[in-house]
Coordinates of C-alpha atoms and ligand atoms in Angstrom, one line a residue:
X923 CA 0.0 0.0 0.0
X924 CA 1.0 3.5 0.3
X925 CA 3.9 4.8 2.3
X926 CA 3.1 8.1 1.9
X927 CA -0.3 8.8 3.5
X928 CA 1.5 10.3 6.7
X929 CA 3.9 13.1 6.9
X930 CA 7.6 11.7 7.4
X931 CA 8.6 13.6 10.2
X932 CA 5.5 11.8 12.0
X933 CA 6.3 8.4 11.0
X934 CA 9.8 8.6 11.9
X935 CA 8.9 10.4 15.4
X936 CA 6.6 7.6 16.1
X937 CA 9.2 5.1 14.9
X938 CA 11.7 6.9 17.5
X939 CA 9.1 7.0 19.9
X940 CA 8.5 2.7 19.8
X941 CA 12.0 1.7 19.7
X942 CA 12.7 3.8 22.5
X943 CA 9.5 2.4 24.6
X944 CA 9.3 -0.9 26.6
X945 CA 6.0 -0.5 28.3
X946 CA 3.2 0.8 25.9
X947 CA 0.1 1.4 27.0
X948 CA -2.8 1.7 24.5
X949 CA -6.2 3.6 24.7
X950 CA -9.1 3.7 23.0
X951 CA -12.5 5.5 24.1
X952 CA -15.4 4.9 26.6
X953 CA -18.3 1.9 25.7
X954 CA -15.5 0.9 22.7
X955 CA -17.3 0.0 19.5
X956 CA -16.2 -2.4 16.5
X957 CA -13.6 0.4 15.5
X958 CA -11.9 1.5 18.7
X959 CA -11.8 -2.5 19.6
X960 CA -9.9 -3.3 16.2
X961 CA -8.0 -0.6 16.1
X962 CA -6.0 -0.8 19.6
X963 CA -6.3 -4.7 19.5
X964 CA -4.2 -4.6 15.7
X965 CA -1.5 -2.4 17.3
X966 CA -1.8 -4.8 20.4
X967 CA -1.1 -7.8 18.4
X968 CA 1.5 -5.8 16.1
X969 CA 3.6 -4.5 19.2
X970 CA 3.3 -8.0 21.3
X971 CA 4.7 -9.8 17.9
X972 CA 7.7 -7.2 18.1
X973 CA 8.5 -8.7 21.1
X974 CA 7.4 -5.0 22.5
X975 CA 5.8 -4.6 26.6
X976 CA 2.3 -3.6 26.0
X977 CA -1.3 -3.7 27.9
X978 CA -4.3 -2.6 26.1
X979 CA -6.8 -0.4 28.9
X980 CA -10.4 -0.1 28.3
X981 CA -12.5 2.5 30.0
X982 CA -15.6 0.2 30.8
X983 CA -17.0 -3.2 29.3
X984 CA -17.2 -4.1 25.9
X985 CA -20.2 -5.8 24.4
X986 CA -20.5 -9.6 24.2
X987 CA -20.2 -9.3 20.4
X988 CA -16.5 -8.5 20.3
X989 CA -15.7 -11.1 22.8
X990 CA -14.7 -13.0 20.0
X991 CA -11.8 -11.2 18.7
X992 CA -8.2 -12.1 19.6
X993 CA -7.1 -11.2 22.8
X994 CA -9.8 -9.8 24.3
X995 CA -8.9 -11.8 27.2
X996 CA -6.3 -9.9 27.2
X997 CA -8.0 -5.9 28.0
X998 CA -7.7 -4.6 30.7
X999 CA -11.1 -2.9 31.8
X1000 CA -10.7 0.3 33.8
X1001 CA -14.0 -0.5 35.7
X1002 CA -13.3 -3.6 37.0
X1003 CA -9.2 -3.5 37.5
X1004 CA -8.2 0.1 38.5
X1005 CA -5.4 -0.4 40.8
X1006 CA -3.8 -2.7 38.1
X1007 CA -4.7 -0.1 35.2
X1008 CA -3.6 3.4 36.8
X1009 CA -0.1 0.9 38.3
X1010 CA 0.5 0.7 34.5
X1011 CA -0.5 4.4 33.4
X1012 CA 1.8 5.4 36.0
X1013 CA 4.1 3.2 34.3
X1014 CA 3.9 3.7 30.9
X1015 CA 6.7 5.5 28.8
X1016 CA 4.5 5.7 25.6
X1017 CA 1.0 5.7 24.8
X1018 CA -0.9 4.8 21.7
X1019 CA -4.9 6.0 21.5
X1020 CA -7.0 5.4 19.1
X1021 CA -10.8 6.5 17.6
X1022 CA -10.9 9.5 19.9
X1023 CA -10.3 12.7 19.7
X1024 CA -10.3 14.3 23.0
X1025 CA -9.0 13.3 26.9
X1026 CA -12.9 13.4 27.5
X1027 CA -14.2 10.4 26.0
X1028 CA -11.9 8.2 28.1
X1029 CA -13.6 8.9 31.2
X1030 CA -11.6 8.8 34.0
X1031 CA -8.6 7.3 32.6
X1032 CA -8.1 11.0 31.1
X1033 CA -6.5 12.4 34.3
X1034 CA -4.3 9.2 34.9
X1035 CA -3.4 9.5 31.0
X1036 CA -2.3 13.5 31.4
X1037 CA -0.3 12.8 34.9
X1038 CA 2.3 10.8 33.0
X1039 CA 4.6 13.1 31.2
X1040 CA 5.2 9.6 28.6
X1041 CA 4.9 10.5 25.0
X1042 CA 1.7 10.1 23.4
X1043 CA 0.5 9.1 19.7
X1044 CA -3.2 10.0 18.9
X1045 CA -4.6 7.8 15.6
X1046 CA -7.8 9.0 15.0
X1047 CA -10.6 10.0 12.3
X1048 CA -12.5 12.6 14.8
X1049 CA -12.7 16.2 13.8
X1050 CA -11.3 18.9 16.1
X1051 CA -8.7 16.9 18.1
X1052 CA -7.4 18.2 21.3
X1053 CA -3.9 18.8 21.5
X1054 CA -2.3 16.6 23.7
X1055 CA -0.5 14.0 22.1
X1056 CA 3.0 14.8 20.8
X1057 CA 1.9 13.1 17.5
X1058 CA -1.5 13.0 16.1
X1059 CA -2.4 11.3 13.2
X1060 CA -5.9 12.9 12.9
X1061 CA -7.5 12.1 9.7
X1062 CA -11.5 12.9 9.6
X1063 CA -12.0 11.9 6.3
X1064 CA -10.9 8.5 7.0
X1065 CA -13.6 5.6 7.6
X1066 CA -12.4 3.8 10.5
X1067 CA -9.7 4.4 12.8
X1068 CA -8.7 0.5 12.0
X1069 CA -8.1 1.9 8.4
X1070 CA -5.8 4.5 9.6
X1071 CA -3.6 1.5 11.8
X1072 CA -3.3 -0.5 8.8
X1073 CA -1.8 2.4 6.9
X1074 CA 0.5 3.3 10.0
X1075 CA 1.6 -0.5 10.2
X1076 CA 2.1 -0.5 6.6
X1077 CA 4.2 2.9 6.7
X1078 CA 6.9 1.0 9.6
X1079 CA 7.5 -1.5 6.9
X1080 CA 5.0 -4.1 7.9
X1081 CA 3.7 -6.3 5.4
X1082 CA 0.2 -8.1 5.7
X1083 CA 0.3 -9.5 2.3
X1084 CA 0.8 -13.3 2.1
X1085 CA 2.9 -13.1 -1.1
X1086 CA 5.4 -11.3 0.9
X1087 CA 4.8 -13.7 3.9
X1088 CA 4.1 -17.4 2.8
X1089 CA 4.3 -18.3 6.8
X1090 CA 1.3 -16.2 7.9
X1091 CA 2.0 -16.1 11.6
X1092 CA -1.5 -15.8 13.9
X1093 CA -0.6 -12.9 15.3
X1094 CA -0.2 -11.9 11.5
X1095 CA -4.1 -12.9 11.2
X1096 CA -5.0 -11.2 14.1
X1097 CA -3.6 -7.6 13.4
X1098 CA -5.2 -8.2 10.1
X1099 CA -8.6 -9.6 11.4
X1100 CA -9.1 -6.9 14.2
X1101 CA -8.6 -4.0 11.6
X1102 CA -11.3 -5.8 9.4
X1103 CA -13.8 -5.5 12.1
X1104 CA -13.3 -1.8 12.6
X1105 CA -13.3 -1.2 9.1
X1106 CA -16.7 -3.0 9.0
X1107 CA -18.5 -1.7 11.8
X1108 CA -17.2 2.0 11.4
X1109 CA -19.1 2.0 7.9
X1110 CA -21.8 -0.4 8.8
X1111 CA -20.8 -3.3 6.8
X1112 CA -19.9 -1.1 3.8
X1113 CA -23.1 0.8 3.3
X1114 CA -21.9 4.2 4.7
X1115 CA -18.5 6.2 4.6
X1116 CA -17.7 4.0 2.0
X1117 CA -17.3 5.3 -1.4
X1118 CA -13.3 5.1 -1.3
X1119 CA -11.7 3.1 -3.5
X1120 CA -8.1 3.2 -1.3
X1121 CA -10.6 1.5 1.0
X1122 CA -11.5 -1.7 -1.3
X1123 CA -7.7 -2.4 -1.9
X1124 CA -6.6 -1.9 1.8
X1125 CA -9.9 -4.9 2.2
X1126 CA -8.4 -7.3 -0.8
X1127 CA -5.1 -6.8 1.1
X1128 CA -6.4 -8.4 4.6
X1129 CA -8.5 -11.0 2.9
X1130 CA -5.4 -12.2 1.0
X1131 CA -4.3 -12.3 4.5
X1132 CA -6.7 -14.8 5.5
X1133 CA -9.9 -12.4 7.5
X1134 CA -12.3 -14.6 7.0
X1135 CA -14.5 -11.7 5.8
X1136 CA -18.2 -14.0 6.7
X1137 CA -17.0 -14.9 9.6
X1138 CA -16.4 -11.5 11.1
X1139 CA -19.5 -10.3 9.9
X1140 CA -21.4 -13.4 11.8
X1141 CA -19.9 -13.0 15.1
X1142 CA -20.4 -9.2 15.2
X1143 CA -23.8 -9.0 13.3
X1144 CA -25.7 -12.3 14.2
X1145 CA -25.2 -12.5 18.2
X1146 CA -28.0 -10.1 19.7
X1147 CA -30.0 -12.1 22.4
X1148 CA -33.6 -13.1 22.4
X1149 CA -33.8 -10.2 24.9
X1150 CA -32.3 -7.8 22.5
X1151 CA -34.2 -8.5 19.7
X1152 CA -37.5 -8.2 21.8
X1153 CA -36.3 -4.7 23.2
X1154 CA -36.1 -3.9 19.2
X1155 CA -39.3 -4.9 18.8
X1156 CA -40.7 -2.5 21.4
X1157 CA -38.7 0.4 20.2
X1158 CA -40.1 0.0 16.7
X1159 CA -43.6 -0.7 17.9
X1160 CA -44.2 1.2 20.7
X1161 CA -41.8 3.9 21.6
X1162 CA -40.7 5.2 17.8
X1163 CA -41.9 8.9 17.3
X1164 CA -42.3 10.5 13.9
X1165 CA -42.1 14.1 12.8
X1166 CA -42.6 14.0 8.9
X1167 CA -42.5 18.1 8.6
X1168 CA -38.6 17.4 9.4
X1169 CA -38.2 14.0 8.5
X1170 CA -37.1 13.2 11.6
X1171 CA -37.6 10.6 14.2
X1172 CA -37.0 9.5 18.1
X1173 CA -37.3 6.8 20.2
X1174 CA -36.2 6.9 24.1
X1175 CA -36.1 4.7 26.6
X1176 CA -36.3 4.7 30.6
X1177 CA -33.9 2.9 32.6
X1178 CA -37.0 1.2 34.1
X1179 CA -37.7 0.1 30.1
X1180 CA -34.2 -1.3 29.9
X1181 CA -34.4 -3.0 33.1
X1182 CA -37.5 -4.7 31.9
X1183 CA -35.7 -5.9 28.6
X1184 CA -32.9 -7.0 31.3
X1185 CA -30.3 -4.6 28.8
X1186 CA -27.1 -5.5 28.6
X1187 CA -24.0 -3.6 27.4
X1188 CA -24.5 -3.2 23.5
X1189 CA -28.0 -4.2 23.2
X1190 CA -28.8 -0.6 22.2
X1191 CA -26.3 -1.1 19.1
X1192 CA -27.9 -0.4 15.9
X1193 CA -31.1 1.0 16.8
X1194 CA -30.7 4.5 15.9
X1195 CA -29.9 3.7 12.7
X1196 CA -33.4 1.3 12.1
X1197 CA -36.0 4.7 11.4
X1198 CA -33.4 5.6 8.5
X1199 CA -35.2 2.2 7.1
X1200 CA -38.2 4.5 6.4
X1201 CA -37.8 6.2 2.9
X1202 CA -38.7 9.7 4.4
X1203 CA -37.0 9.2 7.6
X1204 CA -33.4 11.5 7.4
X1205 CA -32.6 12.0 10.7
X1206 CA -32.8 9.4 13.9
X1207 CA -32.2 9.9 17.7
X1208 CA -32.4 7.6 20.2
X1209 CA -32.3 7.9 23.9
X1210 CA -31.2 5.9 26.7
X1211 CA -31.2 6.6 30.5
X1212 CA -28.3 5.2 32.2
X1213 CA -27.4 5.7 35.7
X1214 CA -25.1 7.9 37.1
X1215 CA -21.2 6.8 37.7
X1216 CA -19.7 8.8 40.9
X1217 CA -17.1 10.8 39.1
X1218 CA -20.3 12.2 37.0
X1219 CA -22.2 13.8 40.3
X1220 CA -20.4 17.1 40.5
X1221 CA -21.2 17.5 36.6
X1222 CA -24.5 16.4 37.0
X1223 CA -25.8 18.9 39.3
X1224 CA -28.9 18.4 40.8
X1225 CA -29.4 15.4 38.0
X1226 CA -30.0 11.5 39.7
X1227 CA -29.7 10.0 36.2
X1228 CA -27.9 10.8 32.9
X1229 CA -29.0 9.8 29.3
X1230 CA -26.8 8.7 26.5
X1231 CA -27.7 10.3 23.3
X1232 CA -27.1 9.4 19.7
X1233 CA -27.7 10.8 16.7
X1234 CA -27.6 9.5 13.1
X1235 CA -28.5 11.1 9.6
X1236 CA -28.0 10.8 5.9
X1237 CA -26.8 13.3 3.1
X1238 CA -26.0 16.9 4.0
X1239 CA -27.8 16.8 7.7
X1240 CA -25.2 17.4 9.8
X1241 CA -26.5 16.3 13.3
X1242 CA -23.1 17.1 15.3
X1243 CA -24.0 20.8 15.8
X1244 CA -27.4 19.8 17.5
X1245 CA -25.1 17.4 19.7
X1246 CA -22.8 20.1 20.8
X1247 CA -24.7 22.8 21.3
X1248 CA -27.2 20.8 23.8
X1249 CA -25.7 17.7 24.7
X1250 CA -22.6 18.3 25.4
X1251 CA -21.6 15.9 22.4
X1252 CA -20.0 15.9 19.1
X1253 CA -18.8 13.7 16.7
X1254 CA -19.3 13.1 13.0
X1255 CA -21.6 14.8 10.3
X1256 CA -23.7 11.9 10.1
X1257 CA -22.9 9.8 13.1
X1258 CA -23.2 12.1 16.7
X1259 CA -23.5 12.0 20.2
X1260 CA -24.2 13.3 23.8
X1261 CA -25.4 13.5 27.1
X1262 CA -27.9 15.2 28.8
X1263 CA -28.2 15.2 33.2
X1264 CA -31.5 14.1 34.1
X1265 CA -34.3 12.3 33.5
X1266 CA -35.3 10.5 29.6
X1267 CA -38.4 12.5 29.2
X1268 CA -36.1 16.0 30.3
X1269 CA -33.8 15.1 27.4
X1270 CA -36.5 14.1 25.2
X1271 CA -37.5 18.0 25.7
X1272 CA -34.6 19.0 24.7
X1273 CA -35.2 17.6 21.9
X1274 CA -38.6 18.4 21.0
X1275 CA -37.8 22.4 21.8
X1276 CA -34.9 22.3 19.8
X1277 CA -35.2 20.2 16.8
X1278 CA -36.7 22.5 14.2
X1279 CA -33.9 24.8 14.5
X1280 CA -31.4 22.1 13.2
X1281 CA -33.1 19.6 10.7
X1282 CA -34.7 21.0 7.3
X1283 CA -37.8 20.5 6.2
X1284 CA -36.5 19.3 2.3
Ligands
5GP2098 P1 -22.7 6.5 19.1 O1 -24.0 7.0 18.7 O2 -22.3 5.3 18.2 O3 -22.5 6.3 20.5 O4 -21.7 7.6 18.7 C1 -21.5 8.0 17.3 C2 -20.4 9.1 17.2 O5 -20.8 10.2 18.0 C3 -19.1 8.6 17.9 O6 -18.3 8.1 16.9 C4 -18.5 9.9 18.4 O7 -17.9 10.6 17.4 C5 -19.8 10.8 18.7 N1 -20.1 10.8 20.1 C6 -20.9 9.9 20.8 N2 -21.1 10.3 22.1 C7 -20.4 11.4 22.2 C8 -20.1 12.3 23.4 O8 -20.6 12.1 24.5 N3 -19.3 13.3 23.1 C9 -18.8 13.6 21.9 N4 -18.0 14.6 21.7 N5 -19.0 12.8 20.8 C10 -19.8 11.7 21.0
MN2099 MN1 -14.2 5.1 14.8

């Protein structure tokens, strides 16, 4: 592939930076998705088949879809294993973090992150990254995150391609299966994001590798619960709201809602996305209410409970703006997010007062 997608100064800092480092610690954001799990799980497998000291922190659980992928078993999830996880912030002497764009949507590893002086790499498709890494490879019109390890890996002389490798090693298959799923899921399968033909030949690369392309797709795609499926059923059923003038629909749920669906982590998945089904449905938002972690009170004000927005759309609708400027979100044109303290039904008013002034009516 191309060795010239990333400034050379970068690449050789970065190069610098990993054969100088022994303990690497890699980052990727909070409630990871298909894209932040591939991509820190490739450079995982890449850096452990250098022979290179590396643990791979998590903010909070990962759905049961990625369990899966190679060496999950071996995250560390911030949650569950803090001691363990800030012993090895503490001592990292480089950090690698991927699919986010800002200390913020690491939760509370962000302050044990910015306390170590280590240099820092940021790999990442967000727009407006913060500045704190020494080296960010920030590229917002890339797909995936995963797409932007693969070039990075390919640019340090690392060669997926079986031709050039007859022995595919595992670990080889790994790196290369773990980008395919971020590459997958960042773009829905293919059906968003995904008009770039760089794209196609950075796929035919990994399949020549051995990613068992079907395979992937099953164990992320095909492994909802009974439960799950039901609580989609109800959200389409019952709880879907439709405003045609704007083209626009919403569907929230209660935590009492989830608790009757017994939710699990990742069950909500996918759903925002099902109203853009509907031929005159442009924009979607769904809303979840979670509960409220300790570290959250002092932002939360008065708030018992916080909701977890997202927002989708198609074509020129940008639905970022909306998520900045009232839930203190962000994210892509098309593919947004945010909270809001309080209740479901406050958010949901939010919403309703608000909407007008940021979807059209064509
Ligand atoms: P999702 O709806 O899948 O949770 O998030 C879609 C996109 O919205 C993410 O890729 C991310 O860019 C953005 N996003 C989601 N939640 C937040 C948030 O709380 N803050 C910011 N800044 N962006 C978010
Ligand atoms: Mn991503």
């Amino acid at each position: 592939m191309q060795n010239d997608y990333f400034p050379s100064e970068k690449v050789e800092q970065i190069r610098h930076f990993l054969s100088d480092a022994s303990h690497i610690v890699i980052l990727t954001h909070m409630s990871p998705d298909g894209d932040a799990m591939g991509s820190s799980l490739a450079l995982y497998h890449w850096l452990k088949s250098q022979g290179t000291g590396v643990a791979l922190i998590v903010p909070n659980r990962f759905p049961s879809f990625f369990q899966w992928m190679p060496g999950v078993g071996d995250i560390i999830v911030y949650d569950e294993r803090k001691a363990e996880a800030d012993a090895l912030l503490a001592a990292a002497d480089l950090m690698l973090c991927t699919d986010f764009n800002e200390p913020k949507r690491i939760g509370q590893v962000a302050d044990r992150m910015l306390e170590n002086p280590c240099p820092k790499v940021l790999i990442d498709h967000h727009l407006h990254p913060a500045d704190f890494a020494d080296v960010t490879l920030s590229y917002p019109s890339s797909p995936s995150a995963s797409q932007l390890v693969y070039l990075l890996l390919s640019t340090i002389n690392y060669q997926l391609s079986t031709s050039l490798h007859p022995q595919l090693s595992t670990l080889n298959l790994s790196v290369a299966t773990c980008i395919y799923t971020g590459m997958m899921t960042d773009t829905g399968n293919f059906s968003f994001n995904s008009n770039h033909p760089e794209m196609y030949e950075i796929l035919a690369e990994l399949v020549r590798a051995g990613v068992d392309k079907d395979a992937v797709y099953n164990a992320v795609f095909n492994a909802y619960s009974a439960d799950r499926m039901r609580l989609v059923g109800y959200c389409l059923y019952s709880k879907m709201r439709i405003f045609p003038e704007h083209h626009a629909a919403l569907v929230c749920l209660s935590r009492k809602e989830l608790y009757r669906f017994r939710f699990q982590t990742g069950d909500a998945e996918g759903i925002v996305n099902m109203p853009l089904q509907i031929s005159d449905v442009r924009y979607s938002c769904f809303m979840r209410e979670d509960k409220l972690e300790p570290h959250e009170r002092e932002r939360a004000g008065n708030a018992k409970t916080k909701v977890k927005i997202s927002f989708r759309s198609q074509g020129d609708r940008p639905v970022n703006v909306f998520a900045a400027d009232w839930f203190h979100g962000g994210g892509h044109a098309n593919a947004a997010g945010g909270e809001f303290y309080g209740t479901v039904a406050e958010a949901a008013q939010c919403f309703l007062d608000h909407y007008q002034d940021y979807f059209r009516k064509d």
